[in-house]
mmCIF file of C-alpha atoms in Angstrom:
data_model
loop_
_atom_site.group_PDB
_atom_site.id
_atom_site.type_symbol
_atom_site.label_atom_id
_atom_site.label_comp_id
_atom_site.label_asym_id
_atom_site.label_seq_id
_atom_site.Cartn_x
_atom_site.Cartn_y
_atom_site.Cartn_z
ATOM 1 C CA UNK A 390 -16.447 1.589 -3.303
ATOM 2 C CA UNK A 391 -15.733 -1.351 -1.009
ATOM 3 C CA UNK A 392 -15.144 -0.276 2.593
ATOM 4 C CA UNK A 393 -12.836 -2.507 4.627
ATOM 5 C CA UNK A 394 -13.220 -2.474 8.405
ATOM 6 C CA UNK A 395 -10.420 -3.975 10.473
ATOM 7 C CA UNK A 396 -10.764 -5.153 14.034
ATOM 8 C CA UNK A 397 -9.602 -4.744 16.640
ATOM 9 C CA UNK A 398 -8.040 -1.310 16.294
ATOM 10 C CA UNK A 399 -5.299 -2.294 18.729
ATOM 11 C CA UNK A 400 -4.324 -5.778 19.840
ATOM 12 C CA UNK A 401 -2.085 -6.235 22.903
ATOM 13 C CA UNK A 402 -0.370 -9.616 23.119
ATOM 14 C CA UNK A 403 2.853 -11.174 24.332
ATOM 15 C CA UNK A 404 5.565 -12.889 22.284
ATOM 16 C CA UNK A 405 4.683 -16.526 21.761
ATOM 17 C CA UNK A 406 0.939 -15.879 21.725
ATOM 18 C CA UNK A 407 -1.395 -16.284 18.740
ATOM 19 C CA UNK A 408 -2.763 -13.188 16.993
ATOM 20 C CA UNK A 409 -6.005 -13.087 15.018
ATOM 21 C CA UNK A 410 -6.755 -9.973 12.964
ATOM 22 C CA UNK A 411 -10.034 -9.434 11.150
ATOM 23 C CA UNK A 412 -10.922 -7.580 7.952
ATOM 24 C CA UNK A 413 -14.581 -7.240 6.985
ATOM 25 C CA UNK A 414 -15.689 -5.901 3.598
ATOM 26 C CA UNK A 415 -18.873 -3.948 2.863
ATOM 27 C CA UNK A 416 -19.362 -6.045 -0.302
ATOM 28 C CA UNK A 417 -18.009 -9.364 -1.493
ATOM 29 C CA UNK A 418 -14.363 -9.171 -2.533
ATOM 30 C CA UNK A 419 -13.966 -10.421 -6.083
ATOM 31 C CA UNK A 420 -12.008 -13.658 -6.529
ATOM 32 C CA UNK A 421 -10.491 -13.411 -3.091
ATOM 33 C CA UNK A 422 -8.384 -10.408 -4.174
ATOM 34 C CA UNK A 423 -7.551 -9.582 -0.611
ATOM 35 C CA UNK A 424 -4.045 -8.773 0.632
ATOM 36 C CA UNK A 425 -2.415 -8.143 3.992
ATOM 37 C CA UNK A 426 0.535 -5.813 4.644
ATOM 38 C CA UNK A 427 2.786 -5.197 7.601
ATOM 39 C CA UNK A 428 4.189 -1.741 8.303
ATOM 40 C CA UNK A 429 6.814 -0.912 10.922
ATOM 41 C CA UNK A 430 7.600 2.668 12.005
ATOM 42 C CA UNK A 431 9.610 4.566 9.420
ATOM 43 C CA UNK A 432 9.318 1.798 6.847
ATOM 44 C CA UNK A 433 7.304 1.162 3.717
ATOM 45 C CA UNK A 434 4.575 -1.476 3.952
ATOM 46 C CA UNK A 435 5.542 -5.063 3.145
ATOM 47 C CA UNK A 436 3.251 -7.567 1.415
ATOM 48 C CA UNK A 437 2.533 -10.597 3.594
ATOM 49 C CA UNK A 438 -0.476 -12.319 2.018
ATOM 50 C CA UNK A 439 -2.185 -12.041 -1.381
ATOM 51 C CA UNK A 440 -5.160 -13.847 -2.851
ATOM 52 C CA UNK A 441 -6.504 -14.073 0.715
ATOM 53 C CA UNK A 442 -4.267 -17.013 1.647
ATOM 54 C CA UNK A 443 -1.027 -17.094 -0.398
ATOM 55 C CA UNK A 444 2.145 -16.051 1.403
ATOM 56 C CA UNK A 445 4.417 -13.611 -0.404
ATOM 57 C CA UNK A 446 8.018 -14.555 -1.064
ATOM 58 C CA UNK A 447 10.099 -14.796 2.085
ATOM 59 C CA UNK A 448 7.196 -14.534 4.531
ATOM 60 C CA UNK A 449 7.483 -16.999 7.444
ATOM 61 C CA UNK A 450 4.872 -19.714 7.680
ATOM 62 C CA UNK A 451 3.675 -18.462 11.064
ATOM 63 C CA UNK A 452 1.679 -15.930 8.979
ATOM 64 C CA UNK A 453 -1.473 -17.295 7.389
ATOM 65 C CA UNK A 454 -4.517 -15.798 5.720
ATOM 66 C CA UNK A 455 -8.007 -17.159 5.319
ATOM 67 C CA UNK A 456 -11.507 -16.149 4.374
ATOM 68 C CA UNK A 457 -13.666 -15.328 1.389
ATOM 69 C CA UNK A 458 -16.609 -13.163 0.425
ATOM 70 C CA UNK A 459 -16.729 -10.412 3.038
ATOM 71 C CA UNK A 460 -14.801 -11.899 5.976
ATOM 72 C CA UNK A 461 -11.048 -12.360 6.063
ATOM 73 C CA UNK A 462 -8.550 -13.190 8.776
ATOM 74 C CA UNK A 463 -4.800 -12.846 9.236
ATOM 75 C CA UNK A 464 -3.382 -15.224 11.825
ATOM 76 C CA UNK A 465 0.098 -15.112 13.318
ATOM 77 C CA UNK A 466 0.519 -18.458 14.984
ATOM 78 C CA UNK A 467 3.261 -17.619 17.452
ATOM 79 C CA UNK A 468 4.312 -13.993 17.808
ATOM 80 C CA UNK A 469 7.950 -13.050 17.467
ATOM 81 C CA UNK A 470 9.259 -9.693 18.762
ATOM 82 C CA UNK A 471 9.631 -8.413 15.178
ATOM 83 C CA UNK A 472 5.919 -9.008 14.444
ATOM 84 C CA UNK A 473 4.739 -6.054 16.512
ATOM 85 C CA UNK A 474 3.682 -3.533 13.894
ATOM 86 C CA UNK A 475 0.619 -2.161 12.100
ATOM 87 C CA UNK A 476 -1.252 -4.476 9.726
ATOM 88 C CA UNK A 477 -3.455 -3.402 6.827
ATOM 89 C CA UNK A 478 -5.795 -5.330 4.582
ATOM 90 C CA UNK A 479 -6.429 -4.252 0.992
ATOM 91 C CA UNK A 480 -8.940 -5.338 -1.628
ATOM 92 C CA UNK A 481 -7.654 -5.160 -5.194
ATOM 93 C CA UNK A 482 -10.512 -6.881 -6.997
ATOM 94 C CA UNK A 483 -12.532 -3.804 -7.836
ATOM 95 C CA UNK A 484 -11.765 -0.170 -8.536
ATOM 96 C CA UNK A 485 -11.169 1.901 -6.559
ATOM 97 C CA UNK A 486 -8.984 -0.442 -4.575
ATOM 98 C CA UNK A 487 -9.210 0.248 -0.857
ATOM 99 C CA UNK A 488 -7.305 -0.330 2.377
ATOM 100 C CA UNK A 489 -8.610 -1.027 5.822
ATOM 101 C CA UNK A 490 -7.794 1.483 8.554
ATOM 102 C CA UNK A 491 -5.193 -0.798 10.144
ATOM 103 C CA UNK A 492 -4.720 -2.882 13.286
ATOM 104 C CA UNK A 493 -1.867 -2.008 15.611
ATOM 105 C CA UNK A 494 -0.318 -5.093 17.185
ATOM 106 C CA UNK A 495 1.485 -4.028 20.351
ATOM 107 C CA UNK A 496 3.484 -5.801 23.025
ATOM 108 C CA UNK A 497 1.523 -6.478 26.198
ATOM 109 C CA UNK B 641 16.276 -7.750 -8.147
ATOM 110 C CA UNK B 642 12.938 -5.969 -8.482
ATOM 111 C CA UNK B 643 13.325 -2.489 -7.051
ATOM 112 C CA UNK B 644 11.517 0.849 -6.925
ATOM 113 C CA UNK B 645 13.556 3.894 -5.945
ATOM 114 C CA UNK B 646 11.722 7.135 -5.265
ATOM 115 C CA UNK B 647 12.964 10.700 -5.420
ATOM 116 C CA UNK B 648 13.929 12.568 -2.290
ATOM 117 C CA UNK B 649 11.937 14.551 0.237
ATOM 118 C CA UNK B 650 10.365 17.818 -0.903
ATOM 119 C CA UNK B 651 9.453 21.025 0.931
ATOM 120 C CA UNK B 652 7.074 23.267 -0.984
ATOM 121 C CA UNK B 653 4.796 26.242 -0.454
ATOM 122 C CA UNK B 654 1.037 26.195 -1.022
ATOM 123 C CA UNK B 655 0.188 26.838 -4.661
ATOM 124 C CA UNK B 656 3.475 25.473 -6.001
ATOM 125 C CA UNK B 657 3.694 22.575 -8.428
ATOM 126 C CA UNK B 658 5.551 19.338 -7.850
ATOM 127 C CA UNK B 659 6.456 16.140 -9.671
ATOM 128 C CA UNK B 660 7.936 13.191 -7.775
ATOM 129 C CA UNK B 661 9.396 10.082 -9.369
ATOM 130 C CA UNK B 662 9.604 6.329 -8.937
ATOM 131 C CA UNK B 663 12.409 4.576 -10.836
ATOM 132 C CA UNK B 664 11.790 0.873 -11.529
ATOM 133 C CA UNK B 665 14.323 -1.852 -12.243
ATOM 134 C CA UNK B 666 14.516 -5.637 -12.437
ATOM 135 C CA UNK B 667 11.248 -6.336 -14.274
ATOM 136 C CA UNK B 668 9.228 -5.478 -17.377
ATOM 137 C CA UNK B 669 8.195 -1.949 -16.400
ATOM 138 C CA UNK B 670 5.797 -1.331 -19.274
ATOM 139 C CA UNK B 671 3.611 -4.359 -18.588
ATOM 140 C CA UNK B 672 2.969 -4.017 -14.856
ATOM 141 C CA UNK B 673 0.593 -1.596 -13.194
ATOM 142 C CA UNK B 674 2.244 0.856 -10.791
ATOM 143 C CA UNK B 675 0.230 2.363 -7.994
ATOM 144 C CA UNK B 676 0.494 5.364 -5.701
ATOM 145 C CA UNK B 677 -0.428 5.319 -2.024
ATOM 146 C CA UNK B 678 -0.696 8.264 0.359
ATOM 147 C CA UNK B 679 0.004 8.107 4.071
ATOM 148 C CA UNK B 680 -0.683 11.293 5.997
ATOM 149 C CA UNK B 681 1.285 11.795 9.230
ATOM 150 C CA UNK B 682 0.228 9.232 11.818
ATOM 151 C CA UNK B 683 -2.533 7.873 9.582
ATOM 152 C CA UNK B 684 -3.308 4.821 7.467
ATOM 153 C CA UNK B 685 -2.752 3.944 3.834
ATOM 154 C CA UNK B 686 -4.890 5.502 1.091
ATOM 155 C CA UNK B 687 -5.048 4.121 -2.444
ATOM 156 C CA UNK B 688 -4.627 6.986 -4.897
ATOM 157 C CA UNK B 689 -4.704 5.019 -8.139
ATOM 158 C CA UNK B 690 -2.664 3.093 -10.678
ATOM 159 C CA UNK B 691 -1.086 3.551 -14.099
ATOM 160 C CA UNK B 692 -0.200 1.019 -16.795
ATOM 161 C CA UNK B 693 3.011 2.338 -18.402
ATOM 162 C CA UNK B 694 2.578 0.473 -21.706
ATOM 163 C CA UNK B 695 -0.339 2.699 -22.740
ATOM 164 C CA UNK B 696 -0.620 5.151 -19.807
ATOM 165 C CA UNK B 697 -4.042 3.791 -18.881
ATOM 166 C CA UNK B 698 -4.831 5.306 -15.486
ATOM 167 C CA UNK B 699 -7.374 4.595 -12.749
ATOM 168 C CA UNK B 700 -7.797 7.228 -10.065
ATOM 169 C CA UNK B 701 -9.536 6.950 -6.741
ATOM 170 C CA UNK B 702 -12.498 9.356 -6.710
ATOM 171 C CA UNK B 703 -10.842 11.021 -3.713
ATOM 172 C CA UNK B 704 -7.825 11.985 -5.831
ATOM 173 C CA UNK B 705 -9.367 12.412 -9.286
ATOM 174 C CA UNK B 706 -8.554 15.894 -10.556
ATOM 175 C CA UNK B 707 -6.185 16.576 -7.649
ATOM 176 C CA UNK B 708 -3.121 14.723 -8.950
ATOM 177 C CA UNK B 709 -1.860 13.280 -12.214
ATOM 178 C CA UNK B 710 0.054 10.096 -12.954
ATOM 179 C CA UNK B 711 2.436 9.627 -15.845
ATOM 180 C CA UNK B 712 5.121 7.189 -16.913
ATOM 181 C CA UNK B 713 8.159 7.237 -19.198
ATOM 182 C CA UNK B 714 8.865 3.748 -20.519
ATOM 183 C CA UNK B 715 12.236 4.768 -21.969
ATOM 184 C CA UNK B 716 13.636 5.410 -18.496
ATOM 185 C CA UNK B 717 11.324 3.019 -16.575
ATOM 186 C CA UNK B 718 10.070 5.815 -14.338
ATOM 187 C CA UNK B 719 6.611 6.656 -13.040
ATOM 188 C CA UNK B 720 5.591 10.096 -11.829
ATOM 189 C CA UNK B 721 3.063 11.682 -9.506
ATOM 190 C CA UNK B 722 2.416 15.367 -9.928
ATOM 191 C CA UNK B 723 0.451 18.257 -8.489
ATOM 192 C CA UNK B 724 -0.240 21.548 -10.237
ATOM 193 C CA UNK B 725 -1.107 23.474 -7.077
ATOM 194 C CA UNK B 726 -0.168 22.021 -3.721
ATOM 195 C CA UNK B 727 -2.165 22.507 -0.535
ATOM 196 C CA UNK B 728 -1.083 22.134 3.072
ATOM 197 C CA UNK B 729 -3.304 19.047 3.236
ATOM 198 C CA UNK B 730 -1.071 17.344 0.651
ATOM 199 C CA UNK B 731 1.586 16.969 3.343
ATOM 200 C CA UNK B 732 2.175 13.224 3.508
ATOM 201 C CA UNK B 733 4.420 10.318 2.643
ATOM 202 C CA UNK B 734 3.791 9.034 -0.860
ATOM 203 C CA UNK B 735 4.655 5.501 -1.898
ATOM 204 C CA UNK B 736 4.790 3.918 -5.311
ATOM 205 C CA UNK B 737 4.282 0.166 -5.564
ATOM 206 C CA UNK B 738 4.251 -2.457 -8.302
ATOM 207 C CA UNK B 739 0.984 -4.333 -8.793
ATOM 208 C CA UNK B 740 1.749 -8.035 -9.144
ATOM 209 C CA UNK B 741 -0.416 -10.134 -6.899
ATOM 210 C CA UNK B 742 -1.358 -7.046 -4.935
ATOM 211 C CA UNK B 743 1.279 -4.390 -4.196
ATOM 212 C CA UNK B 744 4.175 -6.775 -4.380
ATOM 213 C CA UNK B 745 7.097 -4.338 -4.154
ATOM 214 C CA UNK B 746 7.119 -0.859 -2.651
ATOM 215 C CA UNK B 747 9.353 2.149 -3.039
ATOM 216 C CA UNK B 748 10.918 3.675 0.046
ATOM 217 C CA UNK B 749 8.513 6.617 0.003
ATOM 218 C CA UNK B 750 8.814 10.338 -0.717
ATOM 219 C CA UNK B 751 7.914 12.772 2.057
ATOM 220 C CA UNK B 752 6.163 15.879 0.750
ATOM 221 C CA UNK B 753 5.795 18.811 3.141
ATOM 222 C CA UNK B 754 3.672 21.787 2.108
ATOM 223 C CA UNK B 755 3.948 24.801 4.371
ATOM 224 C CA UNK B 756 4.038 28.549 4.052
#
């Protein structure tokens, strides 16, 4: 089973700043099958990024994903108030699929 | 519009059985994997497994193998998650989600509370 470790656990930033979230895998993620999700309180998760770097439909271009192998990054170029939430990475290239433990992005 | 609509919240006692549903619309239900994800109160997301409705091929996480069962009814485009004997530790929000370039679309979640 591939273990995904996200860092930091909590990230405190201000609107307008740049956010960089990390997801490290215990083994190489097949064919860049790495996704990022955003979850706000009381809501279902929402897909942001799939295939490590492709934005899902309707996702603003301030969200970008990069990486390959075992190291992946989600970058939010300029934080908007609605971006403060919990973010999860997921690998879906091998079974069982797995999620990271999440990074909470909070307002500083 | 692609949509997944889950059944409502459930309150059960330990030892009881339960089957929750996920009604799909707006896409070819039979030919897309549907997954189930658990989120315990205040915790992260856990991948439970996936089912392919066309032939009911299922893949369970080892953590959930033998604890739950997935099924699907193509005629009514609905997937199911069931327990034969609930425990207090099954208390959680359960999400279904369509696999299409990762979990592309999610249901709204079903809260299951197990308490004596």
